[in-house]
mmCIF file of N, CA and C in Angstrom:
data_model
loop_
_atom_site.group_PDB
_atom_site.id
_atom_site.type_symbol
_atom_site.label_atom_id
_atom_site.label_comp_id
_atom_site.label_asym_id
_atom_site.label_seq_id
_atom_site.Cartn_x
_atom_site.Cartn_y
_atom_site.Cartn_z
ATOM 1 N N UNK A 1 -13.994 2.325 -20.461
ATOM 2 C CA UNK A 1 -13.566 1.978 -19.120
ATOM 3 C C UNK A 1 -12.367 1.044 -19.204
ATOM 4 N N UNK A 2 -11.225 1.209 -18.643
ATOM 5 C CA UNK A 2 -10.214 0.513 -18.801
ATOM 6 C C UNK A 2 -10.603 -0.517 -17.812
ATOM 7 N N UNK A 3 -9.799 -1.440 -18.377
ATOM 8 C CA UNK A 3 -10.035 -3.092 -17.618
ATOM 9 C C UNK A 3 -8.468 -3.547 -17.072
ATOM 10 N N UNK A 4 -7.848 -2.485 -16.575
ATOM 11 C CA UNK A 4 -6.725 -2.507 -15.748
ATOM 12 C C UNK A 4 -6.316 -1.981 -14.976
ATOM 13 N N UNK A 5 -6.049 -2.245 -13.586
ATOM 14 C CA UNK A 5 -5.459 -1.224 -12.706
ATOM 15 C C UNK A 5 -4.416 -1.468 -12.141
ATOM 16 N N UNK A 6 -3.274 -0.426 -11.991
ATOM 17 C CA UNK A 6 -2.224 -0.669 -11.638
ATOM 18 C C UNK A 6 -1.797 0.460 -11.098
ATOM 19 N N UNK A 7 -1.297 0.325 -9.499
ATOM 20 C CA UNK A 7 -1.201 1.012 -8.807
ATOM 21 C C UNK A 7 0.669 1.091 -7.715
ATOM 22 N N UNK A 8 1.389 2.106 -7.790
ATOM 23 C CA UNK A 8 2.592 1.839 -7.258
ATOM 24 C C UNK A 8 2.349 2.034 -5.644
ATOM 25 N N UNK A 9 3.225 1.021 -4.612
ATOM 26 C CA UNK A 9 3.048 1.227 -3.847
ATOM 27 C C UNK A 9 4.536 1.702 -2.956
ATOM 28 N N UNK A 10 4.309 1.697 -1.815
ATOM 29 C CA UNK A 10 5.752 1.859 -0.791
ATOM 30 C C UNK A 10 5.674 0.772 -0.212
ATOM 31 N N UNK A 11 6.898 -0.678 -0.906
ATOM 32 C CA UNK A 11 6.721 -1.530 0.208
ATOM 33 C C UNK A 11 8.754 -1.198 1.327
ATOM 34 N N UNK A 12 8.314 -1.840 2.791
ATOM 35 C CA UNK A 12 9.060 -2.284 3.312
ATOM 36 C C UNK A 12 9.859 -3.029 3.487
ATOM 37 N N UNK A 13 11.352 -3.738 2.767
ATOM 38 C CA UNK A 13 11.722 -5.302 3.306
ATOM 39 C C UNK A 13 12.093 -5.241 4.827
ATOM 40 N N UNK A 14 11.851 -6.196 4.958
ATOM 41 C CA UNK A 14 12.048 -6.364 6.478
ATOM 42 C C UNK A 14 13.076 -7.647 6.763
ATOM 43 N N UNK A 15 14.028 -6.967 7.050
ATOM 44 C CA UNK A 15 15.396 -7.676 6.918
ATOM 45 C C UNK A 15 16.116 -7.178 8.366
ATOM 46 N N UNK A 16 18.150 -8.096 8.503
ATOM 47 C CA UNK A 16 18.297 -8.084 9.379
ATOM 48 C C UNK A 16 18.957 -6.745 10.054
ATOM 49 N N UNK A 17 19.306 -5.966 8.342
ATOM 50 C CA UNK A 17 19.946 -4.591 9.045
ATOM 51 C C UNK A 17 18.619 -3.776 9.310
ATOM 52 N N UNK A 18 19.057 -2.573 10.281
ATOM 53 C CA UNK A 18 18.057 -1.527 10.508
ATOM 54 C C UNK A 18 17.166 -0.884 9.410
ATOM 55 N N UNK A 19 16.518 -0.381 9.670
ATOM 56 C CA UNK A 19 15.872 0.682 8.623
ATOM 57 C C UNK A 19 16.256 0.376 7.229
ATOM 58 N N UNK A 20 15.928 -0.833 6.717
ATOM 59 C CA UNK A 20 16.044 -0.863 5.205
ATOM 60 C C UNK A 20 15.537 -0.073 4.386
ATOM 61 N N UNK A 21 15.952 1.086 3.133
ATOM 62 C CA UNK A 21 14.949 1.882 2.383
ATOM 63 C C UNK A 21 13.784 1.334 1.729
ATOM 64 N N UNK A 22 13.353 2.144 1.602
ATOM 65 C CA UNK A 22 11.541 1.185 0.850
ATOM 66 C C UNK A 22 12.015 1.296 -0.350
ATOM 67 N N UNK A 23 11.429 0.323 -0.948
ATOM 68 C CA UNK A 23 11.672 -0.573 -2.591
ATOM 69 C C UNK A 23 9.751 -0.454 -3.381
ATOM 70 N N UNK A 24 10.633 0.193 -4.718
ATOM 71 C CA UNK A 24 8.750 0.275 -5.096
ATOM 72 C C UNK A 24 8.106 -0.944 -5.407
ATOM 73 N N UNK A 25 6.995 -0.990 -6.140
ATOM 74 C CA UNK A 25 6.477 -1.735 -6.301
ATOM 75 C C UNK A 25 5.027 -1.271 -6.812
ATOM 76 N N UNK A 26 4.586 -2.397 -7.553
ATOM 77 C CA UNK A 26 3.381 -2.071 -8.902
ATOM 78 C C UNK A 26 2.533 -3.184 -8.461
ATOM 79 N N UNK A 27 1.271 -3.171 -8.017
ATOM 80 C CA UNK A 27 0.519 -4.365 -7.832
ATOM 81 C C UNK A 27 -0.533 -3.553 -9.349
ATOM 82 N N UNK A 28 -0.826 -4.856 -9.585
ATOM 83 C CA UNK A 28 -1.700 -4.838 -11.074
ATOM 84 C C UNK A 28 -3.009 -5.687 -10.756
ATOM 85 N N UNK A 29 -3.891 -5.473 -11.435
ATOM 86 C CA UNK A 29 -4.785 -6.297 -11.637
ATOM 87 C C UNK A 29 -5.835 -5.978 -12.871
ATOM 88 N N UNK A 30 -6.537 -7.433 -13.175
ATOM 89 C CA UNK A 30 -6.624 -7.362 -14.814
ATOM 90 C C UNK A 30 -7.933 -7.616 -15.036
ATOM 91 N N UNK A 31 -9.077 -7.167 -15.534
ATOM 92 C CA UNK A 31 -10.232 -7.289 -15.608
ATOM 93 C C UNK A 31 -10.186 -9.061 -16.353
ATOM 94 N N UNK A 32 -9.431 -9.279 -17.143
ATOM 95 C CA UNK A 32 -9.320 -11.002 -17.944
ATOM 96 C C UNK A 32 -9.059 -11.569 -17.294
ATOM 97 N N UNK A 33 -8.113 -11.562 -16.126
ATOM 98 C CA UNK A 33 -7.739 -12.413 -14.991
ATOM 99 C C UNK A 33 -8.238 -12.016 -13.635
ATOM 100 N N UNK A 34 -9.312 -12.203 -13.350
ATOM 101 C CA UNK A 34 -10.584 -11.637 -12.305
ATOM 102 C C UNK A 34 -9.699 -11.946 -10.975
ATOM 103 N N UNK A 35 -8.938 -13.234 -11.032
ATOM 104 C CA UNK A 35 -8.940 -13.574 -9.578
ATOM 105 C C UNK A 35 -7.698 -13.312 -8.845
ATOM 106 N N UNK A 36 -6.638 -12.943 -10.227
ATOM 107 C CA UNK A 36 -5.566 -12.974 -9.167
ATOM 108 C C UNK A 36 -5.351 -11.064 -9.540
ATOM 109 N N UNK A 37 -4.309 -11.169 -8.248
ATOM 110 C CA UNK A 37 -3.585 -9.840 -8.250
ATOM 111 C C UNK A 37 -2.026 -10.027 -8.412
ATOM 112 N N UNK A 38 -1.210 -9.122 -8.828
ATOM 113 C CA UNK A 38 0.156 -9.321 -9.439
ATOM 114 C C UNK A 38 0.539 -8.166 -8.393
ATOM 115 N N UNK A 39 1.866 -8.498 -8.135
ATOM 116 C CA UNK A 39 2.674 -7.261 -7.551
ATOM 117 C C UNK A 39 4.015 -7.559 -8.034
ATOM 118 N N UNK A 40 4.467 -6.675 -8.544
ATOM 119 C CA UNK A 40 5.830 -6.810 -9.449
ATOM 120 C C UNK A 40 6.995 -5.757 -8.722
ATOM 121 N N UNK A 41 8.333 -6.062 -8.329
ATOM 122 C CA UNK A 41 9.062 -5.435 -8.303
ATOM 123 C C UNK A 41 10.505 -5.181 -8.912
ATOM 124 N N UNK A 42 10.910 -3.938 -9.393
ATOM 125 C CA UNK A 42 11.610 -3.873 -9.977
ATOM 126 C C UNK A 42 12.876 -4.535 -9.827
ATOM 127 N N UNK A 43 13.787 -4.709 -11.365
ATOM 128 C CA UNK A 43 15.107 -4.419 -11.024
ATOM 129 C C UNK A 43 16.184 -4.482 -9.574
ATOM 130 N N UNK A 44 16.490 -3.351 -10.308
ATOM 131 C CA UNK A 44 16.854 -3.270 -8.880
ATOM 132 C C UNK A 44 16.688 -3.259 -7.179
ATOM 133 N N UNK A 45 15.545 -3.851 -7.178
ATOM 134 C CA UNK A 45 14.716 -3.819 -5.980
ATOM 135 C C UNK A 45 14.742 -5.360 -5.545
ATOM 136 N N UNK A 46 16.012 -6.128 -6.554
ATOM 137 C CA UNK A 46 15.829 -7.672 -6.033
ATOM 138 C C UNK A 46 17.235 -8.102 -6.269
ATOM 139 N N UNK A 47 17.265 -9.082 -4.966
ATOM 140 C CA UNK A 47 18.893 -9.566 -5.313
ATOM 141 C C UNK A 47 19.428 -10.094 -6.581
ATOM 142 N N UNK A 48 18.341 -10.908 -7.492
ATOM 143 C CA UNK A 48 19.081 -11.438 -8.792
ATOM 144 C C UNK A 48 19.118 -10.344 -9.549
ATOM 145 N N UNK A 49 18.774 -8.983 -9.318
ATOM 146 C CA UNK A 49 19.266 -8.483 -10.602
ATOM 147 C C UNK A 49 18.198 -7.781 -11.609
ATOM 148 N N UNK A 50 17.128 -8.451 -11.209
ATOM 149 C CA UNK A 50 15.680 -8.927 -12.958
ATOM 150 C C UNK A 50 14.717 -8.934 -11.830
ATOM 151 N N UNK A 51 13.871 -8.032 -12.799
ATOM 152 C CA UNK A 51 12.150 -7.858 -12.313
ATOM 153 C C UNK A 51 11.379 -9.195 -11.643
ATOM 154 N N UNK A 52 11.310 -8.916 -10.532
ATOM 155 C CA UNK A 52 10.185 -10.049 -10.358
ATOM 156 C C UNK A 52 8.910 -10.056 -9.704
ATOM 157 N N UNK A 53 7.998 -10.871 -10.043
ATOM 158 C CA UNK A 53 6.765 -10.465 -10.359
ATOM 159 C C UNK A 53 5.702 -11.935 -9.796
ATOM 160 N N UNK A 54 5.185 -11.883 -8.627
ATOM 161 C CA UNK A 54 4.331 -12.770 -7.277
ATOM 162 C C UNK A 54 2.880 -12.561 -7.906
ATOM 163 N N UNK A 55 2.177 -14.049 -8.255
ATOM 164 C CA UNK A 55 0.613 -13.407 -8.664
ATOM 165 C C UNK A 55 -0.067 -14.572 -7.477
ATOM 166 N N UNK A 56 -0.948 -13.648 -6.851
ATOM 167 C CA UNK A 56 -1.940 -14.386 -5.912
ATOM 168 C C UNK A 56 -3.608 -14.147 -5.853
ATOM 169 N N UNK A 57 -4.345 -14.947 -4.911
ATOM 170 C CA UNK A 57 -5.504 -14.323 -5.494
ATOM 171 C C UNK A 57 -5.867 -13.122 -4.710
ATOM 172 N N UNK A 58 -6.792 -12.265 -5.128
ATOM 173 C CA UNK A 58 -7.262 -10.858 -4.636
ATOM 174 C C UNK A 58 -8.405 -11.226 -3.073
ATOM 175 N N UNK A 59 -8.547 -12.141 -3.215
ATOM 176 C CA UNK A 59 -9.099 -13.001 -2.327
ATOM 177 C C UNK A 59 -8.072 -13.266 -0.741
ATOM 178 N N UNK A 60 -6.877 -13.785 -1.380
ATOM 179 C CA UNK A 60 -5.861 -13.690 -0.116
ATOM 180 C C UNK A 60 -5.782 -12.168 0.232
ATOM 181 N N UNK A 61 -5.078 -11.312 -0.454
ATOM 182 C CA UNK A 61 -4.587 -9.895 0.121
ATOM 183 C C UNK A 61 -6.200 -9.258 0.630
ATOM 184 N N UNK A 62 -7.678 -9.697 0.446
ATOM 185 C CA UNK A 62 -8.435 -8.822 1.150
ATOM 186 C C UNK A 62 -8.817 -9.300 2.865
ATOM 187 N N UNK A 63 -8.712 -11.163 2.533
ATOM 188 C CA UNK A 63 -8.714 -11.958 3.844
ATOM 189 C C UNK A 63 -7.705 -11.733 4.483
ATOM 190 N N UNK A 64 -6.735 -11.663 4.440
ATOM 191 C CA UNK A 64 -4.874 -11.550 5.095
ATOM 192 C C UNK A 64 -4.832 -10.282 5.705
ATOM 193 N N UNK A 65 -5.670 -8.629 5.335
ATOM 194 C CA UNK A 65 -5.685 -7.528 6.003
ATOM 195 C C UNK A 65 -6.152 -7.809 7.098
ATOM 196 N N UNK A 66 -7.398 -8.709 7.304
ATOM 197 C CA UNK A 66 -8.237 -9.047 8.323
ATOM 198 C C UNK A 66 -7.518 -9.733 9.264
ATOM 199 N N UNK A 67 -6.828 -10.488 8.979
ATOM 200 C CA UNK A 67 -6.223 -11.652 9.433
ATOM 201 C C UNK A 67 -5.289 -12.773 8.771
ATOM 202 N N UNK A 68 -4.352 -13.205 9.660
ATOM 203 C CA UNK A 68 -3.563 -14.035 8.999
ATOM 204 C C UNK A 68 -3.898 -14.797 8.477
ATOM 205 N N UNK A 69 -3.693 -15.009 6.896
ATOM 206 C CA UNK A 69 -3.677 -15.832 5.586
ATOM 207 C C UNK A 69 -3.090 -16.316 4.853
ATOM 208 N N UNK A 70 -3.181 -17.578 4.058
ATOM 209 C CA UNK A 70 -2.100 -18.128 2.951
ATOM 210 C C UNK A 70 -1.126 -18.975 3.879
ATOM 211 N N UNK A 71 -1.160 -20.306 2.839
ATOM 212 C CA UNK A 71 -0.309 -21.671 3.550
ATOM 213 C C UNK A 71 0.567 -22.001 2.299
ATOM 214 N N UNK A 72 0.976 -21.255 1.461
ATOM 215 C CA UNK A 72 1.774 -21.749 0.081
ATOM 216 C C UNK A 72 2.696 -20.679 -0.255
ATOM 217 N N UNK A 73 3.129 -20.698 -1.538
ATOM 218 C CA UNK A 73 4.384 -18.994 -1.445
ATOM 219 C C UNK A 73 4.315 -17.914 -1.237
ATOM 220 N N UNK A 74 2.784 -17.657 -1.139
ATOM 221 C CA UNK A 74 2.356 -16.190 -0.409
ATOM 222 C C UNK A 74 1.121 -15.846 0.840
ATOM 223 N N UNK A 75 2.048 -15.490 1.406
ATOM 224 C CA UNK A 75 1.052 -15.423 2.680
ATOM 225 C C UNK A 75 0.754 -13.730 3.403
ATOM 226 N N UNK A 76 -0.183 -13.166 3.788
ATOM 227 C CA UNK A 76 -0.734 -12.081 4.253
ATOM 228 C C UNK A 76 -0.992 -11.639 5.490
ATOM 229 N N UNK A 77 -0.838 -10.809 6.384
ATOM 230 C CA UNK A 77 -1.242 -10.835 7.522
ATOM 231 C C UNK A 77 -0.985 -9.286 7.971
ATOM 232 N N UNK A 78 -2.294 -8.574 8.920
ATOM 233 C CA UNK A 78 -2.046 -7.556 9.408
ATOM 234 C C UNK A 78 -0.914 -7.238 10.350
ATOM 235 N N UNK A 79 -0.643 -5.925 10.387
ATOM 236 C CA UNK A 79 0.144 -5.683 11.000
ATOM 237 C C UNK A 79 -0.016 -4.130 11.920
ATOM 238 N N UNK A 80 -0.905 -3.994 12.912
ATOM 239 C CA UNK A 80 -1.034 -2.643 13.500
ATOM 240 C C UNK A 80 -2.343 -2.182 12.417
ATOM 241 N N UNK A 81 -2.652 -1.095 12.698
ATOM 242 C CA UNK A 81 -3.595 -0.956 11.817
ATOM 243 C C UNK A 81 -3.100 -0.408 10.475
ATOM 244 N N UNK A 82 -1.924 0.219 10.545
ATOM 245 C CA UNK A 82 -1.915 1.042 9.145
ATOM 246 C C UNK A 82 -0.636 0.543 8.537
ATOM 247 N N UNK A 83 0.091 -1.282 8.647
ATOM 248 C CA UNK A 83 -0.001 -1.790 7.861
ATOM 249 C C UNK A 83 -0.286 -3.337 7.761
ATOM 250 N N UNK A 84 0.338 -3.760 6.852
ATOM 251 C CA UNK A 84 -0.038 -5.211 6.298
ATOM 252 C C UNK A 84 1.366 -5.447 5.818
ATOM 253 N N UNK A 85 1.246 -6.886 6.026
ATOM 254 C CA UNK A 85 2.777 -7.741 6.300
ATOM 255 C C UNK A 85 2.323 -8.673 5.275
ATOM 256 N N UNK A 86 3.024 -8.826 4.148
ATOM 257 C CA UNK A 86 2.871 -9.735 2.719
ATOM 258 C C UNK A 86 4.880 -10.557 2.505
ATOM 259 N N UNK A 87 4.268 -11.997 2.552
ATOM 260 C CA UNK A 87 5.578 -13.175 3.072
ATOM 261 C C UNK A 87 5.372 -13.788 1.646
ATOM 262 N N UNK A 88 6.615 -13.453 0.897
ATOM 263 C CA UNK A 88 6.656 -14.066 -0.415
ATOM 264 C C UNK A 88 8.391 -15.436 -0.213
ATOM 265 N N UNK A 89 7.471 -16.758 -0.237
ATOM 266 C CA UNK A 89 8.275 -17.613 -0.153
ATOM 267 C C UNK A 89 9.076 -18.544 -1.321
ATOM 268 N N UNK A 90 10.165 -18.577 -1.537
ATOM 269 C CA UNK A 90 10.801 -18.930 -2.929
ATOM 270 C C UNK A 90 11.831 -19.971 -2.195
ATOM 271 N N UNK A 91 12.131 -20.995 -3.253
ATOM 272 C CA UNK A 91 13.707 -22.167 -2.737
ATOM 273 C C UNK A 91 14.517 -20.834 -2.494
ATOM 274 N N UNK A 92 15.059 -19.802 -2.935
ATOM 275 C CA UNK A 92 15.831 -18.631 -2.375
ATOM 276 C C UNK A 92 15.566 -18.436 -1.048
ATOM 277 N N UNK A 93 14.327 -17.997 -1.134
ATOM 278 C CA UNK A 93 14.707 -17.589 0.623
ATOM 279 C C UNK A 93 13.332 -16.831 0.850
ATOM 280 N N UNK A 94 12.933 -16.512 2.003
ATOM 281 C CA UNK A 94 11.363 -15.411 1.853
ATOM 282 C C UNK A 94 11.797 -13.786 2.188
ATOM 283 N N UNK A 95 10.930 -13.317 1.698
ATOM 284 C CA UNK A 95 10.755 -11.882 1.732
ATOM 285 C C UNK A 95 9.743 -11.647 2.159
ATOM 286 N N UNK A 96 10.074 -10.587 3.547
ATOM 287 C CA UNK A 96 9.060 -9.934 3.960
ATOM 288 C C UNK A 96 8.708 -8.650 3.701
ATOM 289 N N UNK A 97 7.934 -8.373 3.560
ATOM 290 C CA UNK A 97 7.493 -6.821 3.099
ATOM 291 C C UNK A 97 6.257 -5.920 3.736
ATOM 292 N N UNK A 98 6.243 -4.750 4.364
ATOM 293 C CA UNK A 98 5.301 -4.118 4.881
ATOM 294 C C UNK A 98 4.921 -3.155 3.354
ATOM 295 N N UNK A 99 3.493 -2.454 3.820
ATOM 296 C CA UNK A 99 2.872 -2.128 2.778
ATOM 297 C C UNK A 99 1.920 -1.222 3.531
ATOM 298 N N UNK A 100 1.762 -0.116 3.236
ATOM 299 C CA UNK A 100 0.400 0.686 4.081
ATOM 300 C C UNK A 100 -0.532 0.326 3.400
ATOM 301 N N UNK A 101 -1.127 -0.441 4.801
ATOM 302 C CA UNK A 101 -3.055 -0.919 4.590
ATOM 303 C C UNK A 101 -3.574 0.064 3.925
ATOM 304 N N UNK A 102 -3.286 1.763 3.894
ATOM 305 C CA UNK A 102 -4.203 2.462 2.943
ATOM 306 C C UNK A 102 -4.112 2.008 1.905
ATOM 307 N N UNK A 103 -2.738 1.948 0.992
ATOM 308 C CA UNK A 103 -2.317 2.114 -0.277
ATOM 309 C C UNK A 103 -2.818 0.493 -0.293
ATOM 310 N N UNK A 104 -3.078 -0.310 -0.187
ATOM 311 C CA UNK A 104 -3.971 -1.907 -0.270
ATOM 312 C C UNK A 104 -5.336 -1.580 -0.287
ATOM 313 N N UNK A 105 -6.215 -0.736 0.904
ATOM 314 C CA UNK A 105 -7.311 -0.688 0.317
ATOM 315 C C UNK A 105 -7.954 0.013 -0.637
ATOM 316 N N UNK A 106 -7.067 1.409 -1.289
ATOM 317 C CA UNK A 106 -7.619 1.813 -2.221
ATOM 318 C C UNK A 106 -7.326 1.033 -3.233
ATOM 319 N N UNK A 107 -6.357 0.018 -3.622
ATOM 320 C CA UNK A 107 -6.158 -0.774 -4.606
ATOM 321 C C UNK A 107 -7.585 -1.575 -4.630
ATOM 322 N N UNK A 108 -7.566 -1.781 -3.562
ATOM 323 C CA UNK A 108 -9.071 -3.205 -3.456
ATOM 324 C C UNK A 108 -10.298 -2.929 -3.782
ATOM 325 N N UNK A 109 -10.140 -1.292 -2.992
ATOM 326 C CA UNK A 109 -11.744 -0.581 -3.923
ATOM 327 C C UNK A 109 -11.727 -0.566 -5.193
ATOM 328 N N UNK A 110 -10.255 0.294 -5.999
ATOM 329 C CA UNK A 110 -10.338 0.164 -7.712
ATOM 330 C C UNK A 110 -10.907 -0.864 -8.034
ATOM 331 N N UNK A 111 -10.255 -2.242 -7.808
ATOM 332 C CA UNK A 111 -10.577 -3.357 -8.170
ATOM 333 C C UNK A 111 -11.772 -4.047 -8.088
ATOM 334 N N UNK A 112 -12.592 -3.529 -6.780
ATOM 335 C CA UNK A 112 -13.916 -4.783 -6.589
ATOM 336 C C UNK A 112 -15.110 -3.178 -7.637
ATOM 337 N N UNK A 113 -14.352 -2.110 -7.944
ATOM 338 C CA UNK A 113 -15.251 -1.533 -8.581
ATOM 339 C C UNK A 113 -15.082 -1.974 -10.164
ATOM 340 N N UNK A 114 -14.145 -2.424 -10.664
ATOM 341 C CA UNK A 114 -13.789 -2.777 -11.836
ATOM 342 C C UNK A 114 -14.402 -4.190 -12.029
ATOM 343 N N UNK A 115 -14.747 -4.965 -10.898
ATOM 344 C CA UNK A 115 -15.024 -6.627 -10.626
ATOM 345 C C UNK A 115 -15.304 -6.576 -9.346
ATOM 346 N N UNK A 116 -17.087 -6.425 -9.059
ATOM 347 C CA UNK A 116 -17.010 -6.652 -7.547
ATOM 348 C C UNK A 116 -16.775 -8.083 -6.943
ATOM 349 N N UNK A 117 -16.115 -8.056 -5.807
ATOM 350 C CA UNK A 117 -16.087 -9.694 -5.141
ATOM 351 C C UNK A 117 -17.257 -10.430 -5.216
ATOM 352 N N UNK A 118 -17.059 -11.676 -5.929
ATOM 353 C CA UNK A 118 -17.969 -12.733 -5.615
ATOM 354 C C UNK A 118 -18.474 -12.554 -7.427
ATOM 355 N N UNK A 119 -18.453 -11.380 -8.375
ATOM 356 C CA UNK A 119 -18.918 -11.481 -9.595
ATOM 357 C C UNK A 119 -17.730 -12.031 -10.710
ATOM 358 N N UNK A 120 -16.725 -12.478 -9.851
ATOM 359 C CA UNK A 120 -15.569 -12.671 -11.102
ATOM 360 C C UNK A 120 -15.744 -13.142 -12.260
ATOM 361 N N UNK A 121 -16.416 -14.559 -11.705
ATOM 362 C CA UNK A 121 -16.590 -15.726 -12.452
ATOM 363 C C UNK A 121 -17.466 -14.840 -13.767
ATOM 364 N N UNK A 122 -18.210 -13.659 -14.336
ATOM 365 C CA UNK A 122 -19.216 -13.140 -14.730
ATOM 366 C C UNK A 122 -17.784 -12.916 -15.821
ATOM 367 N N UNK A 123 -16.572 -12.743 -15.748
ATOM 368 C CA UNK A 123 -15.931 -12.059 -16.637
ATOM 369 C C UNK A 123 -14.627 -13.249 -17.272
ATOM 370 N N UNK A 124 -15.155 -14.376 -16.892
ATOM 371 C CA UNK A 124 -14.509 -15.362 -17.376
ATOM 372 C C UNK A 124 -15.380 -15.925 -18.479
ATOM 373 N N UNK A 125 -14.454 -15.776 -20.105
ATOM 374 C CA UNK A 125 -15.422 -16.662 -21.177
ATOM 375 C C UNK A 125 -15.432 -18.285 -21.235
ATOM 376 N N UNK A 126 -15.818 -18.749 -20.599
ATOM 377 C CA UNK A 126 -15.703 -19.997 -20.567
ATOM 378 C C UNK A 126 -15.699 -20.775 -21.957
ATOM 379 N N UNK A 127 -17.056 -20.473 -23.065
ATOM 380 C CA UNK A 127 -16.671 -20.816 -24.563
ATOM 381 C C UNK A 127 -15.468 -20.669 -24.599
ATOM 382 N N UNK A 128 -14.895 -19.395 -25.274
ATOM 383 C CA UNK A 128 -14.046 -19.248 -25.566
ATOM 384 C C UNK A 128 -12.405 -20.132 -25.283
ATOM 385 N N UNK A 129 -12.169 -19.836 -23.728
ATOM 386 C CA UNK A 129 -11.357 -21.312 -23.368
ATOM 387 C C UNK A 129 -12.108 -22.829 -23.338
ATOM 388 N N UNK A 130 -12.896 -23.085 -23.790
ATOM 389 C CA UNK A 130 -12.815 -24.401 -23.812
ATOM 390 C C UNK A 130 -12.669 -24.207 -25.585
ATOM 391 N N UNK A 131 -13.118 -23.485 -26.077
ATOM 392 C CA UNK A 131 -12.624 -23.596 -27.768
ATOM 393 C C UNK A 131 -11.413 -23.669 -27.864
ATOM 394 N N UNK A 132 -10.473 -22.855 -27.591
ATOM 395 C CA UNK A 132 -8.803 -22.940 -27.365
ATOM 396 C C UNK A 132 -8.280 -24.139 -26.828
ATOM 397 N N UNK A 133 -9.293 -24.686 -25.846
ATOM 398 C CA UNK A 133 -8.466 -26.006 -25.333
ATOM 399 C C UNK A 133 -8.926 -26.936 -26.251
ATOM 400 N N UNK A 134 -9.759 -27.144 -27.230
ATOM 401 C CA UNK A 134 -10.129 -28.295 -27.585
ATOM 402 C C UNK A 134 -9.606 -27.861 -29.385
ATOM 403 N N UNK A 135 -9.076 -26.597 -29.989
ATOM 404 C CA UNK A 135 -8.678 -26.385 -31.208
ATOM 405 C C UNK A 135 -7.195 -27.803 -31.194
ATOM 406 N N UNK A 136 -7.955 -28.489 -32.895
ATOM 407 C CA UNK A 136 -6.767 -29.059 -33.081
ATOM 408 C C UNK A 136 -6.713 -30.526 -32.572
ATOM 409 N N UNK A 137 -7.652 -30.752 -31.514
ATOM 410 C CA UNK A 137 -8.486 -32.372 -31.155
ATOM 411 C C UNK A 137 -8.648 -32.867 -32.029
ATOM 412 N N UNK A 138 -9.747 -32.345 -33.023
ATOM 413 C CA UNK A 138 -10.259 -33.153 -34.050
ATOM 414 C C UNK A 138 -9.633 -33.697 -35.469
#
């Protein structure tokens, strides 16, 4: 069973000219890192030039479909029913982006089937990082 899913989506920027083309985009998520979700966009899909890549928790993007969420660089919020409005805030500037609520909830099913909500903590080794944090103390 793979312990990764990564799924491309169609997002929207939502900017000041008309009809901006949709820009792809890869949200990931990692059976080792239970809590957050990654959405990465390419290249060319960003003004500097170079891939960049927003990790939040899977927790915001399932609360934020429901309703408006997130008070820090990423924030979530529905939009109509079939999509969802995701506000990625940087000293640059924010980006808004639409996203079809489908292509979010089948991501969310992969995911809470790979790690259902509320069992994360079950796939975090806790030994293990506290051995790493404490190698080299003594």
């Amino acid at each position: 069973m793979s312990t990764v899913i990564e799924q491309p989506v169609e997002a929207r920027l939502v900017a000041a000219a008309p009809r901006m083309p949709s820009i792809p985009a890869t949200l990931h998520y990692d059976r080792g890192d239970p809590f957050a979700v990654r959405m990465t966009f390419p290249a060319p899909a960003t003004l500097e030039g170079v891939e960049v890549c927003w990790t939040f928790s899977r927790e915001l993007l399932i609360s934020g479909m429901r309703e408006p969420d997130g008070h820090g660089d990423v924030r979530v919020r529905p939009y109509g029913y079939d999509r969802t409005v995701l506000e990625f805030h940087a000293p640059e500037g924010t980006a808004v982006i639409h996203v079809r609520s489908g292509e979010l909830r089948r991501f969310l099913q992969a995911t809470g089937e790979l790690v259902p909500v509320g069992l994360e903590h079950l796939q975090l080794d806790l030994d293990h990082g506290l051995a790493e944090l404490m190698r080299g103390t003594r």
